[in-house]
Coordinates of C-alpha atoms and ligand atoms in Angstrom, one line a residue:
M1 CA -26.8 -8.3 14.5
R2 CA -24.2 -5.2 14.4
E3 CA -25.9 -2.6 12.1
Q4 CA -23.6 0.6 10.8
V5 CA -25.5 3.6 10.5
F6 CA -27.4 4.1 6.5
W7 CA -26.4 7.5 5.9
G8 CA -22.3 6.7 7.3
W9 CA -19.6 4.7 9.6
G10 CA -19.7 2.6 12.0
E11 CA -23.0 1.8 15.3
P12 CA -25.0 5.6 15.7
G13 CA -22.5 7.3 18.8
A14 CA -19.1 5.4 17.6
G15 CA -16.7 7.1 16.8
P16 CA -14.1 10.2 17.5
T17 CA -15.4 13.6 16.1
L18 CA -13.2 16.6 14.4
P19 CA -11.5 18.2 17.1
E20 CA -13.0 21.8 17.3
H21 CA -9.9 23.5 15.3
A22 CA -10.3 22.0 12.4
G23 CA -13.4 24.4 11.3
A24 CA -10.3 27.1 11.0
F25 CA -9.3 24.4 8.8
L26 CA -12.1 24.5 6.5
R27 CA -12.4 27.8 6.6
D28 CA -8.7 28.9 5.9
E29 CA -8.3 26.2 3.1
L30 CA -11.9 25.9 1.3
G31 CA -13.3 28.5 2.3
L32 CA -16.5 26.6 4.5
P33 CA -18.0 27.7 7.4
G34 CA -16.4 25.6 9.5
S35 CA -20.1 24.5 11.2
V36 CA -22.4 22.1 10.5
V37 CA -23.9 22.8 7.4
D38 CA -25.7 19.4 6.6
E39 CA -27.4 16.6 8.5
P40 CA -28.3 13.1 7.0
V41 CA -32.4 12.7 6.6
A42 CA -33.8 10.3 9.0
L43 CA -34.6 7.2 8.1
A44 CA -38.1 8.1 8.3
D45 CA -38.2 10.7 5.2
V46 CA -35.7 8.1 3.7
R47 CA -37.4 7.5 -0.9
L48 CA -37.8 4.1 -1.1
S49 CA -40.0 2.4 -3.8
P50 CA -42.6 -0.9 -1.9
P51 CA -40.8 -4.0 -3.0
A52 CA -41.3 -5.9 -6.0
L53 CA -41.1 -9.5 -5.7
A54 CA -43.4 -11.6 -7.6
A55 CA -45.1 -13.5 -4.9
G56 CA -44.1 -16.8 -5.7
V57 CA -40.4 -15.5 -6.2
R58 CA -40.8 -14.4 -2.9
A59 CA -41.7 -17.6 -1.9
R60 CA -39.0 -20.1 -3.5
L61 CA -36.7 -17.6 -1.8
E62 CA -38.5 -18.3 1.4
D63 CA -38.1 -22.2 0.9
A64 CA -34.6 -21.8 -0.3
V65 CA -33.0 -20.1 3.1
G66 CA -36.5 -20.2 5.8
A67 CA -38.9 -17.4 5.8
E68 CA -37.6 -15.2 8.4
H69 CA -34.3 -15.1 6.5
V70 CA -35.8 -12.9 3.5
L71 CA -36.4 -9.7 4.7
D72 CA -38.0 -6.7 3.6
D73 CA -38.3 -3.8 6.0
G74 CA -37.8 -0.8 5.1
R75 CA -34.8 -0.5 7.0
T76 CA -33.1 -3.7 6.1
R77 CA -33.5 -2.4 2.6
V78 CA -32.4 0.9 3.0
L79 CA -29.2 -0.6 5.5
R80 CA -28.6 -2.6 2.2
C81 CA -28.9 -0.1 -0.6
R82 CA -25.2 1.0 -0.9
G83 CA -21.7 1.1 -0.4
K84 CA -19.6 3.5 1.8
S85 CA -18.2 5.6 -1.5
Y86 CA -18.5 9.4 -1.4
L87 CA -21.4 9.3 -3.9
D88 CA -22.9 6.3 -2.1
L89 CA -23.2 8.7 1.1
L90 CA -24.6 11.7 -0.5
A91 CA -27.5 9.8 -2.3
Q92 CA -28.2 7.7 1.6
R93 CA -27.4 11.4 3.0
S94 CA -30.2 13.4 1.3
G95 CA -32.8 10.0 1.3
D96 CA -32.4 8.7 -2.4
C97 CA -33.2 4.0 -1.5
E98 CA -35.0 4.2 -4.8
A99 CA -32.3 1.8 -5.5
A100 CA -32.6 -0.5 -2.2
P101 CA -33.6 -4.0 -2.9
D102 CA -36.4 -5.6 -3.2
A103 CA -36.1 -8.2 -0.7
V104 CA -32.6 -8.9 2.1
V105 CA -31.9 -12.8 1.4
R106 CA -29.8 -14.8 4.0
P107 CA -28.4 -17.7 3.2
A108 CA -26.9 -20.3 5.8
R109 CA -25.1 -22.4 3.7
H110 CA -23.1 -23.5 0.1
E111 CA -26.5 -25.4 -1.3
Q112 CA -29.1 -22.2 0.0
V113 CA -26.7 -20.1 -1.6
A114 CA -27.1 -22.1 -5.5
A115 CA -31.1 -22.8 -4.9
V116 CA -31.7 -18.5 -3.9
L117 CA -29.2 -18.1 -7.7
A118 CA -31.4 -20.8 -9.0
T119 CA -35.2 -19.3 -8.3
C120 CA -33.5 -15.7 -9.7
A121 CA -31.9 -16.6 -12.7
E122 CA -35.1 -18.0 -13.2
A123 CA -36.9 -15.5 -12.2
G124 CA -34.5 -12.8 -13.9
V125 CA -33.9 -11.3 -10.8
A126 CA -30.4 -9.3 -10.0
V127 CA -28.3 -11.0 -7.1
V128 CA -26.0 -8.5 -4.9
P129 CA -23.5 -10.5 -2.7
F130 CA -23.5 -8.2 0.3
G131 CA -20.5 -9.3 2.9
G132 CA -19.9 -5.8 4.7
G133 CA -21.2 -3.7 2.8
T134 CA -18.1 -1.2 2.6
S135 CA -17.9 -1.2 -0.6
V136 CA -16.3 2.1 -2.1
V137 CA -16.8 1.9 -5.6
G138 CA -20.5 0.8 -6.5
G139 CA -20.2 -2.5 -5.9
L140 CA -23.9 -2.8 -3.7
E141 CA -26.0 -0.7 -5.8
A142 CA -28.9 -3.0 -6.8
P143 CA -29.8 -2.7 -11.1
R144 CA -33.3 -2.4 -12.0
E145 CA -33.7 -2.2 -15.7
G146 CA -33.9 -5.0 -17.2
F147 CA -34.8 -7.1 -14.3
A148 CA -37.9 -8.8 -12.2
G149 CA -36.9 -7.2 -9.2
A150 CA -33.0 -7.1 -7.2
V151 CA -32.2 -8.9 -3.4
S152 CA -29.3 -8.2 -1.5
L153 CA -27.7 -11.7 -0.5
D154 CA -26.3 -11.0 3.2
L155 CA -23.5 -13.8 3.4
G156 CA -23.9 -12.8 7.3
R157 CA -24.9 -16.3 8.5
M158 CA -21.6 -17.8 6.9
D159 CA -19.9 -16.8 9.6
A160 CA -18.0 -20.1 10.5
V161 CA -13.7 -20.9 10.9
E162 CA -14.4 -24.2 9.2
S163 CA -11.1 -25.7 10.0
V164 CA -7.7 -24.5 11.4
D165 CA -5.1 -26.5 10.3
V166 CA -2.1 -25.0 13.0
R167 CA 1.0 -27.3 11.4
S168 CA 0.1 -26.0 7.9
L169 CA -1.1 -22.6 8.8
T170 CA -4.1 -23.0 6.7
A171 CA -7.4 -21.6 7.8
V172 CA -11.1 -22.4 6.3
F173 CA -13.8 -19.3 6.6
G174 CA -17.5 -18.4 5.5
P175 CA -17.6 -15.6 3.7
G176 CA -19.2 -13.4 5.9
L177 CA -17.2 -13.5 8.4
R178 CA -15.8 -9.8 9.5
L179 CA -12.0 -9.1 9.9
P180 CA -12.2 -9.4 13.7
E181 CA -14.1 -12.1 14.7
A182 CA -12.1 -13.8 12.2
E183 CA -8.6 -12.7 14.7
R184 CA -10.2 -13.6 17.2
A185 CA -11.5 -17.0 16.3
L186 CA -7.3 -17.5 14.6
A187 CA -5.9 -16.6 18.6
Q188 CA -7.1 -19.1 19.8
H189 CA -5.4 -21.7 18.4
G190 CA -2.1 -19.0 18.3
L191 CA -3.1 -17.3 15.2
R192 CA -3.7 -14.2 13.1
L193 CA -4.7 -13.3 9.4
A194 CA -2.5 -10.3 9.8
H195 CA -5.5 -8.6 6.9
V196 CA -6.2 -5.1 8.3
P197 CA -7.3 -2.5 5.8
Q198 CA -9.2 0.7 7.5
S199 CA -12.7 -0.6 6.6
F200 CA -11.3 -4.0 9.2
E201 CA -14.6 -3.8 11.6
W202 CA -17.0 -4.2 9.4
A203 CA -15.2 -5.8 6.2
T204 CA -16.0 -10.0 6.1
V205 CA -13.3 -12.1 4.7
G206 CA -15.0 -13.0 1.3
G207 CA -15.8 -9.4 1.1
C208 CA -12.3 -8.9 0.5
V209 CA -11.7 -12.1 -1.5
A210 CA -13.9 -11.2 -4.0
T211 CA -12.4 -7.1 -4.7
R212 CA -8.5 -8.1 -3.4
S213 CA -7.6 -6.1 -0.7
A214 CA -4.7 -4.5 0.3
G215 CA -4.1 -4.3 4.9
Q216 CA -1.6 -1.4 6.4
S217 CA 0.9 -4.5 6.7
S218 CA 0.7 -6.2 3.7
T219 CA 3.6 -5.0 2.3
G220 CA 4.9 -7.5 5.4
H221 CA 2.8 -9.6 5.1
G222 CA 1.3 -9.8 1.7
R223 CA -2.0 -8.5 0.5
I224 CA -5.2 -11.3 0.7
D225 CA -5.0 -12.0 -2.7
E226 CA -1.6 -13.5 -2.5
N227 CA -2.8 -14.9 1.5
V228 CA -6.2 -16.8 -1.1
L229 CA -4.7 -20.9 -1.7
A230 CA -8.5 -21.9 -2.6
V231 CA -11.8 -20.8 -3.0
R232 CA -15.5 -22.7 -3.2
C233 CA -17.9 -20.5 -5.5
A234 CA -21.7 -21.1 -6.1
T235 CA -22.3 -19.8 -9.9
P236 CA -25.5 -19.8 -11.7
A237 CA -23.8 -22.3 -13.9
G238 CA -22.7 -24.6 -10.7
E239 CA -19.8 -24.9 -8.6
L240 CA -16.2 -23.6 -9.0
A241 CA -14.3 -25.0 -6.7
T242 CA -10.2 -25.4 -6.8
L243 CA -7.4 -27.2 -4.5
G244 CA -6.1 -25.9 -1.3
A245 CA -2.4 -27.5 -2.8
P246 CA 0.4 -25.1 -1.7
A247 CA 1.3 -24.6 -5.9
S248 CA 0.5 -26.0 -8.9
A249 CA 1.7 -25.9 -12.5
A250 CA -2.0 -27.5 -13.3
G251 CA -1.9 -24.3 -16.5
P252 CA -3.9 -20.9 -15.4
A253 CA -4.8 -20.5 -11.2
L254 CA -8.8 -21.0 -11.8
R255 CA -8.7 -19.7 -8.1
E256 CA -7.7 -16.4 -9.7
L257 CA -11.2 -16.2 -11.2
V258 CA -13.3 -16.0 -8.3
V259 CA -10.4 -13.8 -6.5
G260 CA -11.3 -10.6 -7.4
S261 CA -14.7 -11.2 -9.3
E262 CA -16.7 -8.5 -7.1
G263 CA -19.8 -10.9 -7.2
A264 CA -20.5 -10.6 -11.5
I265 CA -19.7 -14.3 -11.9
G266 CA -20.8 -16.1 -8.7
V267 CA -20.6 -16.0 -4.9
I268 CA -17.4 -17.2 -3.0
T269 CA -19.1 -19.7 0.0
R270 CA -16.1 -20.7 1.4
A271 CA -12.1 -19.3 1.0
A272 CA -8.9 -21.2 2.7
L273 CA -6.1 -19.2 3.6
R274 CA -2.5 -18.6 4.9
V275 CA -2.6 -17.8 8.2
R276 CA 0.6 -16.7 10.4
P277 CA 0.8 -17.2 14.2
L278 CA 0.4 -14.2 16.7
A279 CA 2.7 -11.4 16.9
P280 CA 3.9 -11.0 19.8
A281 CA 5.3 -7.8 20.1
H282 CA 4.8 -4.3 17.4
R283 CA 7.0 -1.8 17.1
R284 CA 6.2 1.3 15.3
E285 CA 8.1 5.0 14.5
G286 CA 7.7 7.9 12.1
W287 CA 10.5 9.5 10.3
F288 CA 11.1 12.7 8.4
A289 CA 11.6 12.7 4.7
R290 CA 12.5 16.0 2.9
S291 CA 11.1 15.8 0.3
F292 CA 8.4 12.9 -0.7
A293 CA 10.9 12.1 -3.8
D294 CA 13.5 10.9 -1.1
G295 CA 11.2 9.3 0.8
A296 CA 9.5 7.3 -2.1
D297 CA 13.2 6.6 -3.1
A298 CA 13.8 5.8 0.5
L299 CA 11.4 3.0 0.6
R300 CA 12.3 1.6 -2.9
R301 CA 15.4 0.7 -1.8
L302 CA 14.2 -1.0 1.5
E303 CA 12.2 -3.1 -0.6
Q304 CA 14.5 -4.0 -3.6
D305 CA 16.9 -4.9 -0.6
G306 CA 14.8 -6.7 1.2
L307 CA 14.3 -4.3 4.2
A308 CA 10.9 -3.6 4.1
P309 CA 9.0 -3.5 7.1
D310 CA 5.8 -4.9 8.2
V311 CA 4.6 -1.7 7.7
A312 CA 5.5 1.2 5.8
R313 CA 2.8 5.1 5.0
L314 CA 5.3 7.4 3.5
S315 CA 2.8 10.6 3.7
D316 CA 3.0 13.6 1.2
E317 CA 3.6 17.6 1.9
T318 CA 0.0 17.9 1.8
E319 CA -1.2 14.8 3.8
T320 CA 1.8 15.4 6.6
R321 CA 0.3 19.1 6.7
V322 CA -3.6 17.9 7.3
S323 CA -3.7 15.3 8.7
L324 CA -1.5 17.1 11.5
A325 CA -4.4 20.2 11.4
L326 CA -7.3 17.5 11.9
A327 CA -5.7 16.0 14.0
G328 CA -7.1 15.3 17.4
P329 CA -6.1 15.3 21.2
G330 CA -2.2 15.2 20.8
G331 CA -2.2 16.9 17.4
A332 CA -0.9 19.5 19.4
A333 CA 2.5 17.8 20.0
R334 CA 2.7 16.1 16.8
R335 CA 2.5 19.8 15.6
A336 CA 5.3 21.2 18.1
G337 CA 7.8 18.1 16.4
L338 CA 7.0 19.2 12.9
A339 CA 7.9 22.3 14.1
A340 CA 10.8 20.6 15.4
T341 CA 11.6 19.3 12.7
R342 CA 10.8 21.9 10.2
A343 CA 13.5 23.7 12.4
L344 CA 15.7 20.5 11.7
G345 CA 15.7 21.6 8.0
Y346 CA 13.3 19.5 7.0
G347 CA 10.8 22.8 6.1
D348 CA 7.6 21.3 5.1
G349 CA 8.7 17.6 5.5
C350 CA 7.2 13.9 4.9
L351 CA 5.8 11.7 7.8
L352 CA 7.1 7.7 6.8
V353 CA 5.4 5.5 9.6
L354 CA 7.0 2.3 10.0
G355 CA 5.9 -1.1 11.3
W356 CA 7.5 -3.7 12.4
E357 CA 5.9 -7.0 14.0
G358 CA 7.0 -10.1 15.5
E359 CA 9.4 -11.5 18.4
D360 CA 11.4 -8.6 20.1
R361 CA 14.3 -9.9 18.8
G362 CA 13.6 -10.2 15.8
I363 CA 11.6 -7.1 14.8
G364 CA 15.4 -5.3 16.3
T365 CA 17.2 -8.1 13.7
R366 CA 15.3 -6.7 10.7
R367 CA 14.8 -2.7 11.9
R368 CA 18.8 -1.9 12.6
P369 CA 19.9 -2.4 8.8
A370 CA 16.0 -0.8 7.7
A371 CA 17.1 2.1 9.8
A372 CA 20.9 2.6 8.7
L373 CA 19.5 2.6 4.9
L374 CA 17.0 5.2 6.3
R375 CA 19.5 7.4 8.0
R376 CA 22.1 7.3 4.9
A377 CA 19.6 8.7 3.2
G378 CA 18.9 11.8 4.5
L379 CA 16.1 10.8 6.6
L380 CA 15.2 11.9 10.3
Y381 CA 14.3 9.8 12.7
A382 CA 11.0 11.2 14.6
G383 CA 10.6 8.7 17.4
R384 CA 8.0 6.2 18.2
G385 CA 5.3 9.0 19.2
P386 CA 3.9 9.1 15.3
G387 CA 3.9 6.3 14.7
E388 CA 1.8 5.6 18.0
A389 CA -0.4 8.4 17.0
W390 CA -0.7 6.8 13.3
A391 CA -1.7 3.4 14.6
H392 CA -4.2 4.6 17.5
A393 CA -5.9 6.9 15.0
R394 CA -5.7 4.4 12.2
F395 CA -9.8 3.7 12.2
A396 CA -10.6 7.2 13.0
G397 CA -11.1 8.8 9.5
P398 CA -14.5 7.4 8.2
H399 CA -16.0 8.7 11.1
L400 CA -14.2 12.3 10.8
R401 CA -15.7 11.9 7.1
D402 CA -19.1 11.6 8.3
D403 CA -18.8 15.3 10.6
L404 CA -16.7 16.7 7.1
L405 CA -20.1 16.3 5.5
D406 CA -22.3 17.2 7.5
R407 CA -19.9 20.7 7.1
G408 CA -20.3 20.7 3.6
T409 CA -17.1 18.6 2.2
L410 CA -16.2 17.0 -0.6
V411 CA -14.1 13.9 0.5
E412 CA -13.2 11.2 -1.1
T413 CA -9.9 8.8 -1.8
V414 CA -8.7 7.9 -4.8
E415 CA -6.2 5.2 -5.6
T416 CA -3.9 3.7 -8.0
A417 CA -0.3 1.9 -8.6
T418 CA 2.6 2.3 -11.1
S419 CA 6.1 1.1 -11.3
W420 CA 9.0 3.0 -8.8
S421 CA 10.5 5.1 -12.5
K422 CA 6.7 6.5 -13.0
L423 CA 5.8 7.0 -9.2
E424 CA 6.5 10.9 -9.0
A425 CA 5.0 12.0 -12.6
L426 CA 2.5 9.7 -12.0
R427 CA 1.5 11.9 -8.1
D428 CA 1.9 14.7 -9.9
A429 CA -0.7 13.8 -12.7
V430 CA -3.6 13.0 -10.7
G431 CA -3.2 15.7 -8.6
D432 CA -3.1 18.0 -10.8
A433 CA -6.2 16.1 -12.5
L434 CA -8.3 17.0 -9.4
R435 CA -7.7 20.5 -8.3
G436 CA -7.6 21.0 -11.9
A437 CA -11.4 19.7 -11.8
L438 CA -12.2 21.4 -7.8
G439 CA -10.2 24.2 -8.0
Q440 CA -10.1 25.5 -5.1
A441 CA -9.0 21.4 -3.5
V442 CA -6.7 19.8 -0.7
V443 CA -4.8 16.8 -2.4
G444 CA -3.1 14.7 -0.1
C445 CA -1.2 11.5 -1.3
H446 CA 0.5 8.5 0.7
V447 CA 2.5 5.6 -0.6
S448 CA 1.2 2.8 1.4
H449 CA 1.9 -0.6 0.1
L450 CA 5.8 -1.3 -1.2
Y451 CA 6.4 -4.2 -4.3
A452 CA 9.7 -4.2 -6.3
T453 CA 8.8 -3.2 -9.1
G454 CA 6.8 0.3 -8.1
A455 CA 3.8 1.0 -5.1
S456 CA 0.3 2.0 -4.6
L457 CA -0.7 6.1 -4.6
Y458 CA -2.8 6.9 -2.5
F459 CA -5.2 10.3 -2.8
T460 CA -7.7 11.9 -0.4
V461 CA -9.2 14.9 -1.7
L462 CA -11.4 17.7 -0.3
S463 CA -13.4 20.9 -1.1
A464 CA -16.0 22.5 -0.5
R465 CA -19.0 20.3 -1.4
D466 CA -21.2 22.1 -4.3
G467 CA -24.8 22.6 -2.8
A468 CA -26.5 21.9 -5.9
D469 CA -24.8 19.3 -8.0
P470 CA -22.1 17.4 -5.5
A471 CA -23.0 14.5 -7.6
G472 CA -21.9 15.3 -10.6
Q473 CA -19.2 17.8 -9.2
W474 CA -17.0 14.5 -8.1
T475 CA -17.7 12.6 -11.2
A476 CA -16.0 15.0 -13.1
A477 CA -13.0 15.1 -10.6
K478 CA -12.8 11.2 -10.8
R479 CA -13.1 11.0 -14.6
A480 CA -10.5 13.9 -14.6
A481 CA -8.9 11.2 -12.2
G482 CA -9.3 8.3 -13.2
D483 CA -8.0 9.7 -17.1
A484 CA -4.9 10.7 -15.9
I485 CA -4.2 7.5 -14.1
A486 CA -4.6 5.4 -17.7
A487 CA -3.1 8.2 -20.1
A488 CA -0.2 7.1 -17.7
G489 CA -0.4 3.4 -17.7
A490 CA -0.8 3.3 -13.8
T491 CA -3.8 1.0 -12.5
I492 CA -7.6 2.2 -11.9
T493 CA -7.5 0.6 -8.8
H494 CA -4.6 -1.2 -6.3
H495 CA -7.2 -2.4 -4.1
H496 CA -10.4 -1.0 -4.0
A497 CA -11.2 -3.5 -7.4
V498 CA -13.4 -2.7 -10.4
G499 CA -17.0 -2.1 -9.1
R500 CA -18.9 0.4 -11.5
D501 CA -17.7 3.3 -11.2
H502 CA -14.0 1.9 -12.4
V503 CA -16.0 -0.4 -15.3
P504 CA -15.1 3.2 -17.8
W505 CA -11.1 3.0 -17.7
L506 CA -10.9 -0.9 -17.5
A507 CA -11.2 -1.3 -21.4
A508 CA -7.6 0.7 -20.6
E509 CA -6.1 -1.9 -18.7
D510 CA -7.0 -5.0 -19.6
G511 CA -7.7 -4.3 -23.6
P512 CA -10.0 -5.3 -25.8
L513 CA -9.4 -9.3 -26.0
G514 CA -9.4 -9.2 -22.3
L515 CA -12.8 -7.6 -21.8
E516 CA -13.6 -10.1 -24.2
L517 CA -12.6 -13.0 -21.6
L518 CA -14.0 -11.5 -18.9
R519 CA -17.5 -11.1 -20.7
A520 CA -17.6 -14.9 -21.4
L521 CA -16.1 -16.3 -18.2
K522 CA -19.6 -14.1 -17.1
E523 CA -21.8 -15.5 -19.7
R524 CA -20.6 -19.2 -18.9
C525 CA -21.1 -19.0 -15.3
D526 CA -24.0 -16.7 -15.5
P527 CA -26.2 -17.2 -18.3
A528 CA -29.0 -14.8 -16.9
G529 CA -26.9 -12.2 -16.6
I530 CA -28.2 -12.2 -12.7
M531 CA -25.2 -11.8 -11.0
N532 CA -24.1 -8.6 -9.7
P533 CA -24.7 -6.9 -13.2
G534 CA -23.1 -4.0 -14.4
V535 CA -19.8 -4.2 -11.2
L536 CA -16.1 -6.0 -13.5
V537 CA -17.7 -6.2 -16.6
A538 CA -20.2 -3.6 -18.5
G539 CA -23.6 -4.5 -18.7
Ligands
LIG1 C1 -13.6 3.3 5.4 C2 -12.7 2.7 4.6 C3 -11.9 2.7 4.3 C4 -11.6 1.3 3.6 N1 -10.0 1.0 4.0 C5 -9.9 -0.2 2.4 C6 -8.5 -0.7 3.1 O1 -7.2 -0.3 4.0 N2 -7.9 -1.2 2.0 C7 -9.2 -1.9 1.3 O2 -8.1 -2.9 0.3 N3 -10.0 -1.8 0.9 C8 -10.5 -1.1 1.9 N4 -12.1 -0.2 1.7 C9 -13.1 -1.6 0.8 C10 -13.4 -2.4 1.4 O3 -13.8 -2.5 2.9 C11 -12.5 -3.2 0.6 O4 -13.0 -3.4 -0.7 C12 -13.4 -4.9 1.4 O5 -12.7 -5.7 0.8 C13 -15.4 -4.5 1.5 O6 -15.3 -6.0 2.6 P1 -16.9 -5.8 2.8 O7 -16.9 -7.8 3.3 O8 -17.1 -4.7 3.5 O9 -17.6 -6.5 0.7 P2 -18.7 -5.5 0.1 O10 -18.6 -4.6 0.7 O11 -20.2 -5.8 0.8 O12 -18.8 -5.7 -1.3 C14 -17.5 -6.0 -1.8 C15 -17.9 -6.3 -3.1 O13 -18.2 -7.7 -3.2 C16 -18.8 -8.3 -3.7 N5 -19.1 -10.0 -2.3 C17 -19.2 -9.6 -1.1 N6 -18.9 -11.0 -0.6 C18 -19.3 -11.6 -2.0 C19 -18.9 -13.2 -1.5 N7 -18.8 -13.9 -0.7 N8 -18.6 -13.2 -2.4 C20 -18.6 -12.4 -4.3 N9 -18.7 -11.4 -4.0 C21 -18.8 -10.7 -3.0 C22 -19.9 -7.7 -3.7 O14 -20.9 -7.4 -4.4 C23 -19.3 -6.1 -4.4 O15 -19.6 -6.1 -5.5 C24 -12.3 0.6 2.6 C25 -13.4 1.0 2.4 C26 -14.5 2.5 3.3 C27 -15.4 2.8 3.1

């Protein structure tokens, strides 16, 4: 079974590393030494309590899934301890794994999931569904207080493509299927899911549905929640299964109670999704806008005129500059390109990457009016290079994050969405809040998902890590950013979900009655309160 390192991203040794010149960037911009100052502890040095499940409970779990699928060795527990947020990685790198589940349980079928939930509900054992383990909102850390133990319910064995309906363009998946495997299986039918978050390599279909995730081409193909047709969910109170009809007027869609439920009411054991024909061709290219406001307004017009490409990603001045500074091979050529755009009057410039997928002819037909609109809006075409470079480096970021952590950097992201009218003000407010809380910090931002009424904003934050209280440093900055988002009436999460980290701001989004409804849903489906406690609904 493939596993990521317990303290970072990917398999050991996988992925690119920071280029030499990144050290100078860290010194100049953040006052860091630029060299490695902190390395993760070895697995043998991790702090871990002995597993605490009662023998009777363990035996019943073994009856449910088979003895070989109830694992409580140290390595397996450490690997299922947390997700991949900055706070998760800080704790894991320091060897603080006291929160590890007592056991990792690996069911193969819906009925086995139901049996595990029944056992845990009766015994008061918390259950944390585990897909790809890429949560960045504290969605995977098992709470211990008030429970007779905690298990991680690893869905990796439920990884079937159960059926493919080529005529209807639908497919039914097991929840634990990783996205690359889903794409490989669909490709045999000439189809694709076209859901590509940056966590693509590890994220699962069930995890994505449970968190309403968005991929790089969600502007063109829709977020995962827009493509879910039906779900089957095992809850401690029984099964909730919805119909896969293309549309229905039968009251509020119960499917929506499950999509985005983050394991708080039950376990998604099957998901039917809309799929698409394979794309024979791709075109990716770069444009420069003189300012973020110019670029964002051009994107608004593209979207509202029905001309948006599948991929649209506008970096602000800071993100454009930082991504060039940290770029590996090819970075020099791109820096030279940026100097040329400067000479053409585009100042520091904001890089816009656009991408189209489909038949060559169709791409041309869609691209022409979009390019004309961008030119009229004053943007500068920068050729295919920047688009191809972005696609090439798309999955490097999480690997480089590990290197940045080694060099004493605070590195984390914040994401939100709002209407076009409020986009600029929100970007300023969140950036100011983060810089205000952190002092010397580099805060870059991009728009990457377009809607007729607004867009997402995604911030990447770099600062020097406070050696004495690194978690407190980020918690304070995140609180400032979250408060700024709530004060602006924007969403606390566009695609990372709520987890435990965003619960404090949910009241501002859903209101008191909304929170009561969520709590009532949880209490009805999960009367013993064992399902991912503290996620989505405050404990
Ligand atoms: C480097 C990196 C890049 C990322 N890029 C993106 C991105 O581009 N777009 C995006 O939307 N997100 C992104 N994320 C966030 C994350 O990958 C997504 O939220 C993803 O949907 C999680 O999928 P997963 O299979 O890893 O789920 P997990 O992390 O295993 O689980 C996520 C949550 O859902 C619950 N859960 C998992 N499976 C089930 C199930 N079958 N039934 C019920 N509950 C379940 C878990 O308990 C947990 O609370 C990124 C994360 C990282 C670390």
